[in-house]
Coordinates of C-alpha atoms and ligand atoms in Angstrom, one line a residue:
M6 CA 3.6 -1.6 -13.3
R7 CA 1.4 -3.1 -11.6
K8 CA 0.1 -0.7 -8.2
P9 CA 0.0 -2.7 -4.8
I10 CA -4.1 -3.5 -3.2
I11 CA -4.2 -4.2 0.3
A12 CA -7.5 -5.0 1.3
G13 CA -8.8 -6.0 4.7
N14 CA -12.4 -8.3 4.9
W15 CA -13.6 -8.0 8.3
K16 CA -16.2 -10.8 7.1
M17 CA -18.9 -11.0 10.3
N18 CA -17.6 -8.8 13.1
K19 CA -17.3 -5.3 14.9
T20 CA -19.9 -3.6 15.9
A21 CA -21.1 0.1 14.2
K22 CA -19.3 1.8 17.3
E23 CA -16.4 -0.4 16.6
A24 CA -16.1 0.5 13.0
K25 CA -16.4 3.5 13.2
E26 CA -13.2 3.8 15.9
F27 CA -11.5 2.0 13.5
A28 CA -11.9 4.0 10.9
E29 CA -11.3 7.6 13.2
A30 CA -7.9 5.4 14.0
V31 CA -6.5 4.9 10.7
K32 CA -7.7 7.5 8.8
T33 CA -5.1 10.1 8.3
K34 CA -2.5 7.3 8.4
I35 CA -3.3 5.7 5.6
P36 CA -0.3 5.5 2.7
S37 CA -0.5 7.4 -0.6
N38 CA -2.6 6.1 -3.0
E39 CA 0.6 6.9 -5.8
T40 CA 1.9 3.7 -4.3
V41 CA -0.7 1.2 -2.4
D42 CA -4.5 1.2 -2.6
S43 CA -5.7 0.8 0.8
V44 CA -9.2 -1.3 1.4
I45 CA -11.7 -2.1 4.1
G46 CA -14.1 -4.9 3.0
S47 CA -16.8 -3.8 6.1
P48 CA -20.1 -5.9 6.9
A49 CA -22.9 -3.9 4.6
L50 CA -24.4 -2.7 7.9
F51 CA -20.8 -0.7 8.4
L52 CA -20.0 0.7 4.8
E53 CA -21.8 4.2 5.3
T54 CA -20.2 5.2 8.3
L55 CA -16.5 4.0 6.8
V56 CA -17.9 5.8 3.4
N57 CA -18.5 9.2 5.6
A58 CA -15.3 8.8 7.7
A59 CA -13.3 8.3 4.8
E60 CA -14.2 11.2 2.5
G61 CA -11.0 13.3 1.7
T62 CA -8.4 10.3 2.5
E63 CA -6.8 7.2 1.0
L64 CA -8.8 4.7 2.7
K65 CA -11.2 3.0 0.5
I66 CA -14.4 0.8 1.1
A67 CA -15.6 -2.2 -0.2
A68 CA -18.4 -4.4 0.4
Q69 CA -18.7 -8.1 1.7
N70 CA -20.7 -8.9 -1.1
S71 CA -24.2 -7.7 -3.6
Y72 CA -26.7 -8.7 -5.8
W73 CA -26.2 -8.9 -9.3
E74 CA -29.9 -7.4 -10.1
N75 CA -29.9 -3.1 -9.1
E76 CA -33.3 -3.6 -7.6
G77 CA -36.7 -5.3 -7.4
A78 CA -38.6 -8.5 -5.3
F79 CA -34.9 -10.2 -3.7
T80 CA -35.5 -9.8 0.2
G81 CA -32.7 -9.9 2.0
E82 CA -30.2 -9.1 -0.9
T83 CA -28.0 -5.7 -1.4
S84 CA -28.1 -3.9 -4.7
P85 CA -25.3 -3.0 -6.4
A86 CA -26.7 0.6 -7.6
A87 CA -27.3 1.4 -4.1
L88 CA -23.5 0.5 -3.3
A89 CA -21.9 3.0 -5.9
D90 CA -24.4 5.5 -4.7
L91 CA -23.0 5.2 -1.4
G92 CA -19.4 5.8 -2.3
V93 CA -18.3 2.1 -2.0
D94 CA -15.2 1.6 -4.4
Y95 CA -14.9 -2.1 -4.2
V96 CA -17.2 -5.2 -4.1
I97 CA -15.8 -8.5 -2.8
I98 CA -17.5 -11.5 -4.9
G99 CA -16.7 -15.1 -4.6
H100 CA -15.1 -15.7 -1.4
S101 CA -15.4 -19.3 -0.6
E102 CA -17.1 -18.6 3.0
R103 CA -20.0 -17.6 0.7
R104 CA -19.2 -20.6 -2.1
E105 CA -19.0 -23.1 0.9
Y106 CA -21.7 -21.9 2.9
F107 CA -24.4 -20.2 1.1
H108 CA -24.1 -21.8 -2.2
E109 CA -22.7 -19.5 -5.1
T110 CA -22.2 -20.3 -7.9
D111 CA -19.7 -19.8 -10.9
E112 CA -22.5 -18.2 -12.6
D113 CA -23.8 -16.1 -10.0
I114 CA -20.4 -14.7 -9.2
N115 CA -20.0 -14.1 -12.4
K116 CA -23.4 -12.3 -12.9
K117 CA -22.4 -9.8 -9.9
A118 CA -18.8 -9.0 -11.6
K119 CA -21.0 -8.0 -14.7
A120 CA -23.4 -5.6 -12.0
I121 CA -20.4 -4.1 -10.4
F122 CA -18.5 -3.4 -13.6
A123 CA -21.5 -1.7 -14.6
N124 CA -22.1 0.4 -11.4
G125 CA -18.3 1.9 -11.8
M126 CA -17.2 -0.5 -9.0
I127 CA -14.4 -3.1 -8.8
P128 CA -15.0 -6.4 -8.2
I129 CA -12.3 -8.6 -5.9
L130 CA -13.0 -11.5 -7.8
C131 CA -12.3 -14.6 -5.0
C132 CA -10.9 -18.5 -5.9
G133 CA -9.3 -20.8 -4.0
E134 CA -9.0 -25.0 -3.6
S135 CA -10.3 -27.2 -0.7
L136 CA -7.6 -28.5 0.9
E137 CA -8.4 -31.9 -0.6
T138 CA -8.1 -30.7 -4.1
Y139 CA -4.3 -29.2 -2.9
E140 CA -3.7 -32.4 -1.8
A141 CA -4.5 -34.3 -4.8
G142 CA -2.2 -32.2 -6.8
K143 CA -5.8 -30.5 -9.0
T144 CA -5.0 -26.7 -7.3
A145 CA -4.1 -25.6 -11.3
E146 CA -7.3 -26.6 -13.1
W147 CA -9.6 -26.2 -10.4
I148 CA -8.5 -22.4 -10.5
E149 CA -8.3 -22.4 -14.1
G150 CA -11.9 -23.0 -14.1
Q151 CA -13.0 -20.9 -11.2
I152 CA -11.3 -17.8 -13.1
T153 CA -12.5 -18.7 -17.0
A154 CA -16.0 -19.1 -15.6
G155 CA -15.9 -16.1 -13.2
L156 CA -14.8 -13.9 -16.4
D157 CA -16.7 -15.1 -18.7
G158 CA -18.5 -12.4 -21.0
L159 CA -16.0 -10.0 -19.5
T160 CA -14.2 -7.1 -21.5
D161 CA -11.2 -6.3 -21.9
G162 CA -10.9 -3.2 -20.3
Q163 CA -12.5 -5.0 -17.7
V164 CA -10.5 -7.4 -16.4
S165 CA -7.2 -4.9 -16.9
N166 CA -9.0 -3.3 -13.9
L167 CA -10.4 -6.4 -11.9
V168 CA -8.6 -7.3 -8.9
I169 CA -8.6 -11.6 -8.1
A170 CA -7.9 -12.7 -5.3
Y171 CA -6.1 -16.2 -4.6
E172 CA -7.3 -17.7 -0.7
P173 CA -6.5 -21.6 -0.5
I174 CA -9.4 -22.5 1.4
W175 CA -6.7 -24.4 4.0
A176 CA -5.1 -21.7 4.8
I177 CA -8.2 -19.7 5.7
G178 CA -8.1 -18.8 9.1
T179 CA -5.9 -21.4 10.5
G180 CA -2.6 -19.6 10.8
K181 CA -1.4 -22.2 7.9
S182 CA -0.3 -19.7 5.6
A183 CA 0.6 -21.0 2.3
D184 CA 4.6 -20.9 1.2
A185 CA 5.3 -17.8 -0.5
N186 CA 5.9 -20.0 -3.3
I187 CA 3.4 -22.0 -3.7
A188 CA 1.1 -18.6 -3.8
D189 CA 3.2 -16.7 -6.4
E190 CA 2.7 -20.0 -8.5
I191 CA -1.0 -20.0 -8.0
C192 CA -1.1 -16.3 -8.4
G193 CA 0.6 -17.3 -11.8
V194 CA -1.4 -19.8 -12.9
V195 CA -4.4 -17.1 -12.4
R196 CA -2.4 -14.6 -14.1
K197 CA -1.8 -17.5 -17.2
T198 CA -5.6 -18.1 -17.4
V199 CA -5.8 -14.2 -17.8
E200 CA -4.0 -14.5 -20.1
K201 CA -5.2 -17.3 -22.7
L202 CA -8.6 -15.5 -22.2
Y203 CA -7.5 -11.9 -22.7
G204 CA -3.7 -11.8 -23.9
K205 CA -0.4 -10.4 -22.4
E206 CA -1.8 -6.7 -22.3
V207 CA -4.8 -7.7 -20.2
S208 CA -3.0 -10.4 -18.1
D209 CA 0.0 -7.9 -16.8
S210 CA -2.4 -5.2 -15.5
V211 CA -4.8 -7.5 -13.6
R212 CA -4.0 -7.4 -9.8
I213 CA -3.8 -10.9 -8.0
Q214 CA -3.7 -11.0 -4.3
Y215 CA -2.8 -13.6 -1.9
G216 CA -5.1 -14.4 1.0
G217 CA -5.3 -16.7 3.9
S218 CA -3.7 -16.0 7.2
V219 CA -1.7 -13.4 5.9
K220 CA 0.0 -10.6 9.0
P221 CA 2.4 -8.2 9.3
E222 CA 4.9 -10.3 10.0
N223 CA 5.0 -12.2 7.1
I224 CA 3.4 -9.7 4.3
A225 CA 6.7 -8.9 2.8
E226 CA 7.3 -12.6 2.0
Y227 CA 4.3 -12.4 -0.1
M228 CA 4.3 -9.3 -1.8
A229 CA 7.7 -9.4 -3.3
K230 CA 6.6 -12.7 -5.1
E231 CA 6.2 -11.9 -9.0
N232 CA 2.8 -13.1 -9.5
V233 CA 1.5 -11.6 -6.2
D234 CA 0.1 -7.8 -6.3
G235 CA -1.1 -7.7 -2.8
A236 CA -3.5 -9.7 0.1
L237 CA -6.8 -10.1 1.0
V238 CA -6.7 -9.9 5.5
G239 CA -9.1 -11.7 7.4
G240 CA -8.0 -11.5 11.3
A241 CA -4.7 -9.3 10.8
S242 CA -7.1 -6.7 9.4
L243 CA -9.7 -5.7 12.3
Q244 CA -7.0 -4.0 14.7
A245 CA -6.3 -0.8 13.8
D246 CA -2.5 -1.0 14.8
S247 CA -2.4 -4.2 12.6
F248 CA -4.0 -3.4 9.2
L249 CA -1.5 -0.1 9.0
A250 CA 1.5 -2.5 10.2
L251 CA 0.3 -4.0 6.8
L252 CA 0.0 -1.3 4.9
D253 CA 3.1 0.4 6.5
A254 CA 5.2 -3.2 5.1
V255 CA 4.6 -2.8 1.6
K256 CA 4.4 1.4 1.3
Ligands
LIG2 P1 -7.5 -15.2 7.5 O1 -6.4 -13.7 6.9 O2 -7.9 -15.0 8.2 O3 -6.7 -16.1 7.0 O4 -8.0 -14.7 6.3 C1 -8.7 -14.8 5.0 C2 -10.3 -14.4 4.0 O5 -10.6 -15.3 4.0 C3 -9.8 -13.2 3.7 O6 -10.4 -13.0 2.6

């Protein structure tokens, strides 16, 4: 069976002091990682603070981005080797905000996925369609395209360990979450695409999250669905109480 994975994505929020306070408030209350993987995706600036605060606890730490080269003349970028050395477990890649505002392509995201695996971390690969694509009834083919390009050249073993987040852009930060049946249907499209490329054993083990206006009040509806193995949560992961309530709904 696939273990649920709940990941907070703080986006560009908090100061170092606030990040530390959050970690101190939650670290003794994280459920056993035998039942759920609990992850916080922090701005790069606070990763070291969070990794240190989470040491010896079940809380895992994610970066929100990395470059695909380990070192070199790439001003302003973050090395995946340095993230791994710091003790970071996961890296979120291909978030729609990075695709839209920072012009990341499927090819960039694929290179990042390979570099993250090569450094012993796990990518959380995001996909999702715009409102225009959704309304045109083209979501399935869009998602299939993003997943196929994002996974290009990855091995069976890598994809088995991968986390994929389906986040419809129209549901992010809008309070307008996708109906749980739609989330299940499109997470099913993700799984079918993985099956087509890698076979059933791999598609049965890849974990797929839904993201977009997930809150403690609605997370159980998503988690009850066959193809939804977790959630990637923005706004509702920023407060310690709310993050713990999301985990409580799953454990
Ligand atoms: P919200 O939960 O704030 O809608 O954000 C979703 C998201 O983009 C997580 O990556």
